[in-house]
PDB file of C-alpha atoms in Angstrom:
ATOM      1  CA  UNK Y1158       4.974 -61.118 -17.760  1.00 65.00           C
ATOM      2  CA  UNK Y1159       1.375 -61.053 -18.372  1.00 80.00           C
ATOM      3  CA  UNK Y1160      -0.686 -58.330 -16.692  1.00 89.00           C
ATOM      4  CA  UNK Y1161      -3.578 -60.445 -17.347  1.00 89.00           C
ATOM      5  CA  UNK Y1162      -4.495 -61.651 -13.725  1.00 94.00           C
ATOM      6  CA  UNK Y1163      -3.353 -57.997 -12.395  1.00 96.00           C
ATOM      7  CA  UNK Y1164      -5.910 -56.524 -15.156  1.00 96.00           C
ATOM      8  CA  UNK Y1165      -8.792 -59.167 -14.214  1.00 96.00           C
ATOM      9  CA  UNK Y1166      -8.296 -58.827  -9.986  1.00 97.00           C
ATOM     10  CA  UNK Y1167      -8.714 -54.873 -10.258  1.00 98.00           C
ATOM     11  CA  UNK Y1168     -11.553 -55.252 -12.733  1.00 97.00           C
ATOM     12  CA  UNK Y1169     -13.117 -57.749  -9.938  1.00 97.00           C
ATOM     13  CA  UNK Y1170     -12.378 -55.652  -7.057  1.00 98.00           C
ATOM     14  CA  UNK Y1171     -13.780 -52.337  -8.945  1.00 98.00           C
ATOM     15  CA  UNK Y1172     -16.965 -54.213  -9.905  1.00 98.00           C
ATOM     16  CA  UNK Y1173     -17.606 -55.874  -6.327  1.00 98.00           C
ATOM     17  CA  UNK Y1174     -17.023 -51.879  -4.673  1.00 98.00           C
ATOM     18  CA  UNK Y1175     -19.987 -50.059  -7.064  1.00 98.00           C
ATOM     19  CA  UNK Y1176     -22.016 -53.288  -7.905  1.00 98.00           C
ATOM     20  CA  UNK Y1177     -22.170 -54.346  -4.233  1.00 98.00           C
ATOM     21  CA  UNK Y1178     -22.577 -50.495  -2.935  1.00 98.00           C
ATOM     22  CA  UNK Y1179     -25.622 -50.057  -5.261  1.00 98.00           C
ATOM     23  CA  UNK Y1180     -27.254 -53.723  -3.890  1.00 98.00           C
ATOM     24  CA  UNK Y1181     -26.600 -52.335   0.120  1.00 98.00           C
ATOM     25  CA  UNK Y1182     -27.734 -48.865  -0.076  1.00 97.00           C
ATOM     26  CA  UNK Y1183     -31.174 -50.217  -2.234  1.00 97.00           C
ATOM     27  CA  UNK Y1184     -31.774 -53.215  -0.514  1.00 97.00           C
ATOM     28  CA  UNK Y1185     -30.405 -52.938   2.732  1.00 98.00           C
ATOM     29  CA  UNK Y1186     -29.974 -49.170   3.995  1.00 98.00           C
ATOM     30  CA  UNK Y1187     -32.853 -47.077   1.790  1.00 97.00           C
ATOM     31  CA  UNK Y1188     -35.711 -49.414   3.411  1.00 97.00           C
ATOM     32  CA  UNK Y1189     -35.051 -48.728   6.746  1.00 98.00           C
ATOM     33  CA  UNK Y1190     -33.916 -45.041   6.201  1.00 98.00           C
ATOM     34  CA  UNK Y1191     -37.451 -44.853   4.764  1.00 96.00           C
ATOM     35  CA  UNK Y1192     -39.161 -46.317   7.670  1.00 97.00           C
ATOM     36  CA  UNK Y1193     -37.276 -44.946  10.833  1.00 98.00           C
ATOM     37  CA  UNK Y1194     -35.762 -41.327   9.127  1.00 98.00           C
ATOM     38  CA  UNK Y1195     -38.157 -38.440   8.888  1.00 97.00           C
ATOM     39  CA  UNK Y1196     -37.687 -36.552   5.355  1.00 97.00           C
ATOM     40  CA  UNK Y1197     -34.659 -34.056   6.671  1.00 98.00           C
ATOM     41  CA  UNK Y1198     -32.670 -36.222   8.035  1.00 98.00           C
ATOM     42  CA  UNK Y1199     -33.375 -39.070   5.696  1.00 98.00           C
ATOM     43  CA  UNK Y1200     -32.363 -36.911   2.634  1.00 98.00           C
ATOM     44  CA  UNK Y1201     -28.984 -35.661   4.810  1.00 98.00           C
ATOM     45  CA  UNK Y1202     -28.178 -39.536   5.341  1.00 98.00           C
ATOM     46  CA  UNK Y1203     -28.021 -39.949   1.839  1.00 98.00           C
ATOM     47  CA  UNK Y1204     -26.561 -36.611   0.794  1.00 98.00           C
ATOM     48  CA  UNK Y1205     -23.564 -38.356   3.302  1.00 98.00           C
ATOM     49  CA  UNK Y1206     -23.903 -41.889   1.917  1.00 98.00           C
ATOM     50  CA  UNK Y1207     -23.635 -40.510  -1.859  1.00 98.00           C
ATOM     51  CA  UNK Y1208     -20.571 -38.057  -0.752  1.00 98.00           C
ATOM     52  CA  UNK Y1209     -18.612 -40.950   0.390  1.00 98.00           C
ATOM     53  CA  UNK Y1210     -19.974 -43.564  -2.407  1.00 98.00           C
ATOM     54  CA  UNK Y1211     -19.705 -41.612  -5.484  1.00 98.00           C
ATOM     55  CA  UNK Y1212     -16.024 -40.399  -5.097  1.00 98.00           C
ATOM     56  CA  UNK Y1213     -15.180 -44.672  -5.125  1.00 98.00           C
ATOM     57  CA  UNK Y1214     -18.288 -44.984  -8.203  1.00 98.00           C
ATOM     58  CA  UNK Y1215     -16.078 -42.983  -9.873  1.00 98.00           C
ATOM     59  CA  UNK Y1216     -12.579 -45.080  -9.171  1.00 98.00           C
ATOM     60  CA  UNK Y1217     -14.447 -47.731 -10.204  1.00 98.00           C
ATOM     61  CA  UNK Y1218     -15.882 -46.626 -13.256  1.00 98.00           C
ATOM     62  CA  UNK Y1219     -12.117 -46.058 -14.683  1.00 98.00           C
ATOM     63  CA  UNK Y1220     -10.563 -49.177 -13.050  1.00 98.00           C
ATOM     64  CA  UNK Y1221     -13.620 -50.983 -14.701  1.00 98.00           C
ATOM     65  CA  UNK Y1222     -13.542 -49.140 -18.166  1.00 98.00           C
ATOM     66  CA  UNK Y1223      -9.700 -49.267 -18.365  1.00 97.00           C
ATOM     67  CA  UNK Y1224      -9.106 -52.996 -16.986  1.00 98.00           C
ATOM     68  CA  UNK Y1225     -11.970 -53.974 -19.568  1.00 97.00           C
ATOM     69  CA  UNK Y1226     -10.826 -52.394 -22.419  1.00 96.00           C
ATOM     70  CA  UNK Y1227      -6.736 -53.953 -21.498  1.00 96.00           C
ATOM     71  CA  UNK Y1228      -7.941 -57.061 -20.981  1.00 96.00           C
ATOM     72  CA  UNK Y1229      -9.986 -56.779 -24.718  1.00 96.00           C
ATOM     73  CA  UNK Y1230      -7.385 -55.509 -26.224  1.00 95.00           C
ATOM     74  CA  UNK Y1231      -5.005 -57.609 -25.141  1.00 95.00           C
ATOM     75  CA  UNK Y1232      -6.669 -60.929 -26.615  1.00 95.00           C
ATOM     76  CA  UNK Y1233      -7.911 -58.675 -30.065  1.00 96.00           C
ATOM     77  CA  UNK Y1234     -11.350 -57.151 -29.738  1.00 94.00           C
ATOM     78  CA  UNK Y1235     -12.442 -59.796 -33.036  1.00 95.00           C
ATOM     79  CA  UNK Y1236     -10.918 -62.527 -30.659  1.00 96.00           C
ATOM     80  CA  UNK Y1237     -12.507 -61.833 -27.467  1.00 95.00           C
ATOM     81  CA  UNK Y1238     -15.582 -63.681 -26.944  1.00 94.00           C
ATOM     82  CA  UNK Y1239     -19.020 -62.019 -27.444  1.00 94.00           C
ATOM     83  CA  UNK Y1240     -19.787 -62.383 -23.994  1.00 95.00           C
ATOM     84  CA  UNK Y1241     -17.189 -59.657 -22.997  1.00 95.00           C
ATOM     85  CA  UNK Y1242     -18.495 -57.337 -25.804  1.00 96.00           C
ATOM     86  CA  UNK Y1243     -21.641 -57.918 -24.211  1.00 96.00           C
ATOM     87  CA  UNK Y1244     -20.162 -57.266 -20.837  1.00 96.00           C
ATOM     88  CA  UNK Y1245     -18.415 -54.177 -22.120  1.00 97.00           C
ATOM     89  CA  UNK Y1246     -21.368 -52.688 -23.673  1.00 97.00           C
ATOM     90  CA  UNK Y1247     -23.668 -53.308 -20.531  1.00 98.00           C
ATOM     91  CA  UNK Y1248     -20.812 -51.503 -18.399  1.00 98.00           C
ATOM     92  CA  UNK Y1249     -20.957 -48.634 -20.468  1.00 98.00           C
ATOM     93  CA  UNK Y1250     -24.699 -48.118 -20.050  1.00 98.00           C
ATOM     94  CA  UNK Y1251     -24.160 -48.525 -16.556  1.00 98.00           C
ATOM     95  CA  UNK Y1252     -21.300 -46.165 -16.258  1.00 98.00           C
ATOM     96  CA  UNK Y1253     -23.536 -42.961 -18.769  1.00 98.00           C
ATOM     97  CA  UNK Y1254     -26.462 -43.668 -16.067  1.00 98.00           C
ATOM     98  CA  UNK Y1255     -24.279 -43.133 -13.239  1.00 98.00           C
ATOM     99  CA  UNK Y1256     -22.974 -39.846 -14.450  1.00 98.00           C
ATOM    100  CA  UNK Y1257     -26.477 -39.149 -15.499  1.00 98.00           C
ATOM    101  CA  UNK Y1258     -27.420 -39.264 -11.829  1.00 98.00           C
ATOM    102  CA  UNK Y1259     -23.457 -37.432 -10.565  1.00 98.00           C
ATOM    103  CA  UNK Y1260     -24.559 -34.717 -12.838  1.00 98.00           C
ATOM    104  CA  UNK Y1261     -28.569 -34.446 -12.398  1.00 98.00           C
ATOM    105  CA  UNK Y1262     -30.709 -35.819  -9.740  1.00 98.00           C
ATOM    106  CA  UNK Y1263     -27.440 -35.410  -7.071  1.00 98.00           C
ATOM    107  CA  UNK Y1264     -26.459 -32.205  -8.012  1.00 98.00           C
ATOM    108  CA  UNK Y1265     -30.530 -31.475  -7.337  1.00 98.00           C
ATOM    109  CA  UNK Y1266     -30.670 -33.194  -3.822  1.00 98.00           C
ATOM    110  CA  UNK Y1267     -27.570 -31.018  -2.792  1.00 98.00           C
ATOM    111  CA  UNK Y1268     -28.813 -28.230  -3.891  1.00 98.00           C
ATOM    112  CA  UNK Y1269     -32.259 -29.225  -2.076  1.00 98.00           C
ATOM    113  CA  UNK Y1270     -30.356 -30.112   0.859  1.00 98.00           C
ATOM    114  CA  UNK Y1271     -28.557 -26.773   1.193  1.00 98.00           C
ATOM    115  CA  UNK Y1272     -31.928 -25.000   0.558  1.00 98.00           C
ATOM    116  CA  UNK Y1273     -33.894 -27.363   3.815  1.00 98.00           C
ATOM    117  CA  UNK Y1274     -36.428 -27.979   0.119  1.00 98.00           C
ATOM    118  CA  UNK Y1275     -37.578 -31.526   1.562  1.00 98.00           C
ATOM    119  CA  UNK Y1276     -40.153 -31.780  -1.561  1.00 98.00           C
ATOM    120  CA  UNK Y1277     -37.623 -31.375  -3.972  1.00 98.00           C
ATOM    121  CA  UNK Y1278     -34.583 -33.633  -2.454  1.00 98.00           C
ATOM    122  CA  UNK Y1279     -37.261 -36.251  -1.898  1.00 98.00           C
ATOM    123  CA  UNK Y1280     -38.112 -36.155  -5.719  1.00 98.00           C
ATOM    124  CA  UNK Y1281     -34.016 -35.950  -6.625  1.00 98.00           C
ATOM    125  CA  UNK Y1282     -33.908 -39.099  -4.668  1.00 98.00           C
ATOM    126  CA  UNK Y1283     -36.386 -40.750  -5.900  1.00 98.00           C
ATOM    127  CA  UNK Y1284     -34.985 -40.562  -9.112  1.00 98.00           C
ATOM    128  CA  UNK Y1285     -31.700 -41.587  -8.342  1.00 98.00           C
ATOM    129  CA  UNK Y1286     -33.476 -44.884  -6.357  1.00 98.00           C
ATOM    130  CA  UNK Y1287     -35.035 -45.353  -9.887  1.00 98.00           C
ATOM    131  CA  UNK Y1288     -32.046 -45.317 -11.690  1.00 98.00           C
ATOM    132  CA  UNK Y1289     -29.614 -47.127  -8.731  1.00 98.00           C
ATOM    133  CA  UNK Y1290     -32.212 -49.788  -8.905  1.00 98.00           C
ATOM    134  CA  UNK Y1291     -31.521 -50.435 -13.047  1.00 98.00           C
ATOM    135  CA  UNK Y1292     -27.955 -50.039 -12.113  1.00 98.00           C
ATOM    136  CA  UNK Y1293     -28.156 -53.057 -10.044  1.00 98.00           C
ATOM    137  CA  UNK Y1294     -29.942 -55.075 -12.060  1.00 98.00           C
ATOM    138  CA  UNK Y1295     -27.235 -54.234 -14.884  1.00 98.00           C
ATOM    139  CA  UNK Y1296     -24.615 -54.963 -12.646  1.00 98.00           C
ATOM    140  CA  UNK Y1297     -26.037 -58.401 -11.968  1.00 97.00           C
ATOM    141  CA  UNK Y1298     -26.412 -58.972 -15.675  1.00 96.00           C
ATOM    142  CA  UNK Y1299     -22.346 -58.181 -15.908  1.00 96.00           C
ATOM    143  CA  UNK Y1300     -21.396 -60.684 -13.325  1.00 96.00           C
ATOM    144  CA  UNK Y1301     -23.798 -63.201 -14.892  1.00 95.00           C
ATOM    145  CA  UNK Y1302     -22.487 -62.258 -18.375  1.00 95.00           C
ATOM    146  CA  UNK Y1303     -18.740 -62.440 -16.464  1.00 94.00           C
ATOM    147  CA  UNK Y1304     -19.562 -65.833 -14.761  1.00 94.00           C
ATOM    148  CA  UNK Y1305     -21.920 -67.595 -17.084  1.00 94.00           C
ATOM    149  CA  UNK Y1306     -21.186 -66.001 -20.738  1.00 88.00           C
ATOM    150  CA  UNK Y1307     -19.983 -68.556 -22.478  1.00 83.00           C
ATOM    151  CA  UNK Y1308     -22.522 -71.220 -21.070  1.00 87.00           C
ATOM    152  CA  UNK Y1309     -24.943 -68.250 -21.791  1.00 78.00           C
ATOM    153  CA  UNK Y1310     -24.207 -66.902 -25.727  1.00 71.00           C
ATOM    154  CA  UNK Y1311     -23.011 -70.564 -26.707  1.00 68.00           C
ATOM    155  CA  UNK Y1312     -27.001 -72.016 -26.295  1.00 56.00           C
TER     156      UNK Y1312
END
C-alpha cells in the first residue's frame, strides 16, 4: 500500500493550519486589535493568540517537513519535479523564520508582557507582524508552487 495520499492529506492539512493562521491573525484579527485594543490589552491578546498558535506552528512545521521530505523521497529526490524542490526549499525558509520569531521577538513580548513594558512588547510585536507578514506571502508562494508548479517552472 502506498502511503502516498496519507503523506500528501497531512502535508495539506499541516499547511492549511499555519498558512491559514498566519493570513487570519494579519489580515483579519491584528487590524481590528489595533483599532479597538489599547496597548495592554492588545499585546495580552496576542501573547494568548501566539500561546495557542505556536504550539500547532510547531505540529505543523514537522508534519510539513516530514510529509515533504516522504513524499520526495519516495519518488527519488533527482525524480521529483523542480517545483517540489522549490516548494521544499521555500518551506524551509519559512519554517528558520518561524523559529526565528519562537525564539526572539516572542520570547521578548513575554517577557514584556510579564514586566507591564508596553514600549517594548509593542516593538516585539511589531517585529513578529513583519516577519508573519513574509511568512504569508511565502506560504502563498508554496501553495502556488503546490498548485501551479508545473504550469509554472515548465514556461
Amino acid at each position: 500500500m502506498s502511503h502516498a495520499p496519507l503523506l500528501l492529506f497531512l502535508h495539506v492539512a499541516a499547511v492549511t493550519i499555519w498558512v491559514g493562521g498566519m493570513f487570519f491573525a494579519y489580515v483579519c484579527l491584528r487590524p481590528v486589535a489595533a483599532v479597538q485594543l489599547e496597548p495592554p490589552a492588545r499585546l495580552r491578546l496576542w501573547r494568548g493568540v501566539f500561546g495557542r498558535f505556536f504550539p500547532l506552528v510547531w505540529a505543523s512545521v514537522a508534519v510539513t517537513f516530514f510529509s515533504g521530505l516522504g513524499m520526495m523521497l519516495a519518488v527519488g529526490m533527482k525524480a521529483a519535479p523542480i517545483h517540489w524542490h522549490l516548494m521544499f526549499g521555500v518551506g524551509l525558509i519559512m519554517m528558520f523564520i518561524f523559529m526565528h520569531v519562537f525564539f526572539a521577538p516572542y520570547k521578548r513580548l513575554l517577557r514584556a508582557v510579564d514586566a507591564s513594558d508596553w514600549p517594548a512588547g509593542g516593538a516585539a510585536l511589531a517585529q513578529i507582524r513583519k516577519l508573519v507578514g513574509l511568512n504569508t506571502v511565502l506560504g502563498f508562494v508554496t501553495i502556488a508552487l503546490a498548485t501551479l508548479g508545473r504550469a509554472l517552472v515548465a514556461g
